[in-house]
Tab-separated table of C-alpha atoms in Angstrom:
chain	number	residue	atom	x	y	z
A	1	MET	CA	67.887	-32.322	127.888
A	2	LYS	CA	64.468	-32.772	126.408
A	3	ARG	CA	62.265	-35.990	126.456
A	4	ILE	CA	61.036	-36.467	123.102
A	5	VAL	CA	58.647	-39.077	121.284
A	6	MET	CA	59.921	-39.322	117.481
A	7	ALA	CA	57.253	-41.028	115.207
A	8	ILE	CA	59.066	-41.939	111.881
A	9	GLY	CA	55.794	-43.251	110.234
A	10	ASN	CA	55.795	-45.848	107.677
A	11	ASN	CA	59.602	-45.323	106.860
A	12	TYR	CA	60.819	-48.837	107.907
A	13	PRO	CA	63.038	-50.145	105.432
A	14	ASP	CA	61.046	-52.894	103.926
A	15	TYR	CA	58.260	-50.591	103.113
A	16	ASN	CA	60.660	-48.038	101.549
A	17	GLU	CA	62.408	-50.832	99.315
A	18	LYS	CA	58.763	-50.986	97.557
A	19	CYS	CA	58.633	-47.411	97.327
A	20	GLY	CA	62.153	-47.287	95.778
A	21	SER	CA	63.838	-45.538	98.668
A	22	PRO	CA	65.757	-48.313	100.744
A	23	GLY	CA	68.082	-45.871	102.381
A	24	LEU	CA	65.390	-43.327	103.535
A	25	ILE	CA	65.807	-44.812	107.349
A	26	ASP	CA	69.032	-44.577	107.123
A	27	ASP	CA	69.052	-40.690	106.247
A	28	ILE	CA	66.538	-40.235	109.041
A	29	PHE	CA	68.960	-41.604	111.503
A	30	ALA	CA	72.238	-39.674	110.134
A	31	LYS	CA	70.320	-36.266	110.013
A	32	SER	CA	68.975	-36.720	113.384
A	33	GLY	CA	71.958	-37.971	115.113
A	34	LYS	CA	72.873	-34.843	117.096
A	35	LEU	CA	69.040	-34.916	118.529
A	36	ILE	CA	69.556	-38.345	119.504
A	37	SER	CA	72.672	-37.953	121.170
A	38	GLU	CA	71.973	-34.832	122.873
A	39	ASN	CA	68.179	-35.737	124.224
A	40	GLU	CA	65.911	-38.692	125.729
A	41	ILE	CA	64.414	-40.149	122.594
A	42	VAL	CA	62.116	-42.820	122.003
A	43	MET	CA	61.131	-43.823	118.393
A	44	THR	CA	57.916	-45.401	117.098
A	45	CYS	CA	57.593	-46.807	113.548
A	46	GLY	CA	54.849	-48.002	111.659
A	47	ASP	CA	51.422	-48.767	112.012
A	48	SER	CA	50.308	-52.059	113.917
A	49	TYR	CA	49.146	-55.045	112.137
A	50	PRO	CA	48.531	-57.671	114.784
A	51	GLU	CA	48.174	-60.654	112.459
A	52	ASN	CA	51.343	-59.601	110.319
A	53	ALA	CA	53.794	-58.502	112.884
A	54	ASP	CA	56.806	-59.767	111.061
A	55	THR	CA	55.948	-57.034	108.473
A	56	PHE	CA	57.797	-54.395	110.384
A	57	TYR	CA	61.291	-56.859	110.486
A	58	PRO	CA	62.870	-54.823	113.506
A	59	VAL	CA	66.263	-56.130	112.776
A	60	ASN	CA	66.402	-54.528	109.730
A	61	ILE	CA	65.633	-51.362	111.605
A	62	ILE	CA	68.301	-51.809	114.105
A	63	ASN	CA	70.622	-52.689	111.512
A	64	ALA	CA	70.038	-49.267	109.490
A	65	TYR	CA	70.868	-47.416	112.748
A	66	ASP	CA	74.030	-49.561	113.419
A	67	ARG	CA	75.155	-48.706	109.727
A	68	VAL	CA	74.660	-44.827	110.772
A	69	LYS	CA	75.931	-45.013	114.165
A	70	TYR	CA	79.320	-46.698	113.387
A	71	LYS	CA	79.805	-44.333	110.316
A	72	TYR	CA	79.263	-41.289	112.623
A	73	GLY	CA	80.408	-42.284	115.933
A	74	TYR	CA	77.106	-42.582	117.879
A	75	SER	CA	77.429	-43.813	121.431
A	76	LYS	CA	73.982	-44.526	122.120
A	77	GLU	CA	72.603	-48.249	121.574
A	78	ILE	CA	69.092	-48.938	120.186
A	79	ILE	CA	66.753	-51.586	121.540
A	80	ALA	CA	63.538	-52.633	120.023
A	81	VAL	CA	60.657	-52.504	122.342
A	82	PHE	CA	57.277	-54.681	121.859
A	83	THR	CA	54.683	-52.806	123.416
A	84	ARG	CA	50.774	-53.297	123.910
A	85	VAL	CA	48.446	-50.491	123.349
A	86	GLU	CA	45.149	-50.591	125.294
A	87	ILE	CA	42.393	-49.463	123.245
A	88	ARG	CA	38.636	-48.324	124.308
A	89	LYS	CA	36.468	-51.381	123.824
A	90	ILE	CA	33.972	-50.550	121.162
A	91	SER	CA	30.651	-52.687	120.353
A	92	ASN	CA	30.616	-52.209	116.488
A	93	PRO	CA	33.709	-51.181	115.091
A	94	SER	CA	32.604	-51.157	111.740
A	95	VAL	CA	30.079	-48.174	112.353
A	96	GLN	CA	32.791	-46.342	114.238
A	97	THR	CA	33.835	-43.226	112.297
A	98	GLY	CA	34.510	-39.297	112.800
A	99	ASP	CA	37.076	-37.824	115.115
A	100	ASN	CA	38.273	-40.481	117.116
A	101	TYR	CA	40.910	-42.259	115.346
A	102	THR	CA	38.722	-45.271	113.942
A	103	GLU	CA	38.391	-44.424	110.037
A	104	SER	CA	38.456	-47.635	108.304
A	105	GLY	CA	41.632	-48.212	106.376
A	106	ILE	CA	42.090	-50.776	103.639
A	107	PRO	CA	45.404	-52.650	103.663
A	108	GLU	CA	46.971	-54.187	100.823
A	109	ASN	CA	45.480	-57.326	101.035
A	110	GLY	CA	41.971	-55.892	100.527
A	111	LYS	CA	40.813	-56.675	104.063
A	112	THR	CA	39.023	-53.734	106.005
A	113	GLU	CA	40.680	-53.200	109.512
A	114	GLU	CA	39.573	-50.420	112.074
A	115	PHE	CA	41.790	-47.763	113.431
A	116	LEU	CA	41.417	-47.856	117.321
A	117	GLU	CA	41.392	-45.109	120.004
A	118	PRO	CA	44.192	-45.761	122.184
A	119	ILE	CA	44.234	-44.977	126.007
A	120	ASP	CA	46.986	-46.676	127.517
A	121	ILE	CA	50.528	-48.225	127.250
A	122	PRO	CA	51.383	-50.777	129.764
A	123	GLU	CA	54.803	-50.606	129.065
A	124	LYS	CA	55.173	-46.950	129.413
A	125	SER	CA	57.484	-47.347	132.886
A	126	ALA	CA	59.834	-49.560	131.110
A	127	ILE	CA	60.062	-47.069	128.052
A	128	MET	CA	61.235	-44.393	130.763
A	129	THR	CA	63.900	-46.551	132.266
A	130	LEU	CA	65.597	-47.364	128.950
A	131	MET	CA	65.602	-43.820	128.069
A	132	SER	CA	66.800	-42.624	131.590
A	133	ASP	CA	69.552	-45.538	131.139
A	134	GLY	CA	70.810	-44.074	127.756
A	135	TYR	CA	69.158	-46.394	125.184
A	136	LEU	CA	67.415	-45.556	122.100
A	137	PRO	CA	64.005	-47.577	122.289
A	138	ILE	CA	62.301	-48.121	119.000
A	139	ILE	CA	58.650	-49.229	119.335
A	140	ILE	CA	57.708	-51.365	116.206
A	141	GLY	CA	54.501	-51.072	114.817
A	142	ALA	CA	53.105	-48.527	117.170
A	143	GLY	CA	52.235	-51.410	119.796
A	144	PHE	CA	49.644	-54.303	119.439
A	145	PRO	CA	46.115	-53.631	120.361
A	146	VAL	CA	44.812	-55.122	123.704
A	147	VAL	CA	41.621	-54.507	125.673
A	148	ARG	CA	41.558	-54.716	129.490
A	149	GLU	CA	39.540	-57.624	131.195
A	150	LEU	CA	39.529	-56.902	134.486
A	151	GLN	CA	43.127	-56.958	135.744
A	152	TYR	CA	44.409	-58.595	132.383
A	153	TYR	CA	44.623	-57.699	128.794
A	154	ASN	CA	43.252	-59.616	126.017
A	155	ASN	CA	44.487	-59.377	121.896
A	156	CYS	CA	42.084	-57.255	119.958
A	157	HIS	CA	41.513	-57.261	116.213
A	158	GLY	CA	42.453	-53.909	114.238
A	159	MET	CA	44.966	-51.530	113.957
A	160	VAL	CA	46.318	-48.327	116.053
A	161	ASN	CA	47.790	-45.905	113.801
A	162	ASN	CA	51.181	-44.866	114.770
A	163	TYR	CA	50.594	-41.046	115.069
A	164	SER	CA	47.910	-41.585	117.770
A	165	SER	CA	49.691	-43.971	119.696
A	166	SER	CA	52.838	-41.607	119.596
A	167	SER	CA	50.944	-38.718	120.853
A	168	LEU	CA	49.512	-40.590	123.667
A	169	LEU	CA	53.057	-42.362	124.563
A	170	GLY	CA	54.296	-38.613	124.501
A	171	THR	CA	51.694	-37.659	127.186
A	172	LEU	CA	52.095	-40.591	129.266
A	173	ILE	CA	55.858	-40.143	129.607
A	174	GLU	CA	55.477	-36.520	129.941
A	175	ALA	CA	57.318	-35.556	126.997
A	176	ASP	CA	58.706	-32.194	125.909
A	177	GLU	CA	58.193	-32.698	122.163
A	178	LEU	CA	56.224	-34.892	119.668
A	179	ILE	CA	58.405	-35.097	116.289
A	180	ILE	CA	56.298	-36.475	113.336
A	181	ILE	CA	58.578	-37.739	110.332
A	182	SER	CA	56.442	-38.507	107.299
A	183	GLY	CA	55.512	-37.455	103.913
A	184	GLN	CA	56.667	-34.452	101.919
A	185	ARG	CA	56.622	-30.696	102.168
A	186	ASP	CA	54.201	-30.427	99.409
A	187	GLU	CA	51.789	-32.076	101.278
A	188	PHE	CA	50.817	-29.346	103.398
A	189	LYS	CA	51.344	-26.513	100.938
A	190	GLY	CA	48.355	-24.611	100.143
A	191	ILE	CA	46.366	-24.886	103.523
A	192	VAL	CA	47.311	-21.240	104.532
A	193	ASN	CA	48.383	-20.159	101.173
A	194	SER	CA	50.457	-21.498	98.276
A	195	GLN	CA	53.693	-19.876	99.629
A	196	GLU	CA	53.354	-20.310	103.354
A	197	LEU	CA	53.994	-23.288	105.660
A	198	LEU	CA	52.649	-23.664	109.402
A	199	ASN	CA	55.747	-22.668	111.026
A	200	ASN	CA	55.210	-21.754	114.821
A	201	ILE	CA	51.447	-21.737	114.676
A	202	THR	CA	49.629	-21.777	117.884
A	203	PHE	CA	47.401	-24.450	119.025
A	204	ASP	CA	43.962	-22.367	118.568
A	205	ALA	CA	45.034	-21.424	114.940
A	206	LEU	CA	45.810	-25.007	113.856
A	207	MET	CA	42.573	-26.292	115.492
A	208	ASP	CA	40.742	-23.776	113.593
A	209	ILE	CA	42.197	-24.901	110.182
A	210	TYR	CA	41.726	-28.545	111.097
A	211	LYS	CA	38.165	-28.141	112.217
A	212	ARG	CA	37.462	-26.230	108.825
A	213	GLY	CA	38.557	-29.356	107.019
A	214	LYS	CA	41.528	-28.246	105.516
A	215	PHE	CA	43.211	-31.452	105.888
A	216	LYS	CA	41.196	-33.577	103.409
A	217	ASP	CA	43.594	-36.185	103.203
A	218	ILE	CA	43.126	-38.632	106.045
A	219	ILE	CA	46.666	-39.589	107.048
A	220	ALA	CA	47.454	-35.892	106.960
A	221	GLY	CA	44.682	-35.325	109.280
A	222	LYS	CA	45.740	-38.018	111.661
A	223	LYS	CA	49.086	-36.361	111.753
A	224	VAL	CA	47.833	-32.945	112.543
A	225	LYS	CA	45.099	-34.520	115.455
A	226	ALA	CA	47.983	-36.144	116.932
A	227	MET	CA	49.792	-32.987	117.400
A	228	LEU	CA	46.981	-31.334	118.698
A	229	ASP	CA	46.035	-34.045	121.167
A	230	PHE	CA	49.807	-33.735	122.310
A	231	ILE	CA	49.740	-30.019	122.766
A	232	SER	CA	46.213	-30.079	124.702
A	233	LYS	CA	47.446	-32.443	127.151
A	234	GLY	CA	50.467	-30.661	128.047
A	235	GLY	CA	53.126	-30.954	125.271
A	236	LYS	CA	55.331	-28.101	124.637
A	237	LYS	CA	55.917	-28.408	120.992
A	238	ALA	CA	54.759	-30.822	118.381
A	239	ILE	CA	56.805	-30.829	115.075
A	240	LEU	CA	55.966	-32.251	111.732
A	241	MET	CA	58.941	-32.901	109.568
A	242	SER	CA	59.039	-34.154	105.881
A	243	THR	CA	61.261	-37.076	105.262
A	244	ASP	CA	64.149	-34.618	104.025
A	245	MET	CA	63.894	-33.478	107.803
A	246	ASP	CA	62.329	-29.981	107.168
A	247	ASN	CA	60.005	-28.580	109.389
A	248	VAL	CA	56.381	-28.261	107.828
A	249	ILE	CA	54.595	-27.828	110.963
A	250	THR	CA	55.622	-26.575	114.435
A	251	LEU	CA	52.842	-26.485	116.391
A	252	ILE	CA	53.026	-24.548	120.051
A	253	PRO	CA	50.540	-24.038	122.855
């Protein structure tokens, strides 16, 4: 049995209704049923927008799992978990750029938010307990950003992207694998050559590709950076899957 963090990106039901794919989350649950049944799994879903937390409608994700669960006879119960993500306090977020997850993003409302660097997840022990008790925890919105003030936490404006917080969670709970499910296969073609996908690539080889700026798309770069971070901190394998559950990148130490 492995301990796995599975990040399903922005594949939550209401997001995909806008994209014309209302059944996508059902398909992900259906195709990952054996993986969920045989391992300790925690799922994360979507980036965090603290001021619009109801955007994620966790009941819809739970309902999607229930539909698949009863259709295929899964035994594991799903439970939604709202977590906090402690972020590194920064004095001037508007000028934070570079390789530390704080590149500016522009949501649909046109308001510029900041992607913040996560450093801890206070609820990590509770998540591990739920997994060991046989539940499938799903973290909605990647966790809500907070900053530590002495022994307490205070809310923090900004976003934590799902890939960086999922990688951190994997490190904190000593997960064996990080699986990111997001995007299409074609998004990563052409990085090595027009025919080859990045299967069973080593850490050093992928880091070299990353440093040479081959991942020009910001979101693609965040996925790869999260995978590299996970492996660099002791993870055994990091996998990027397309939404049709095909491996695009399999990263090993």
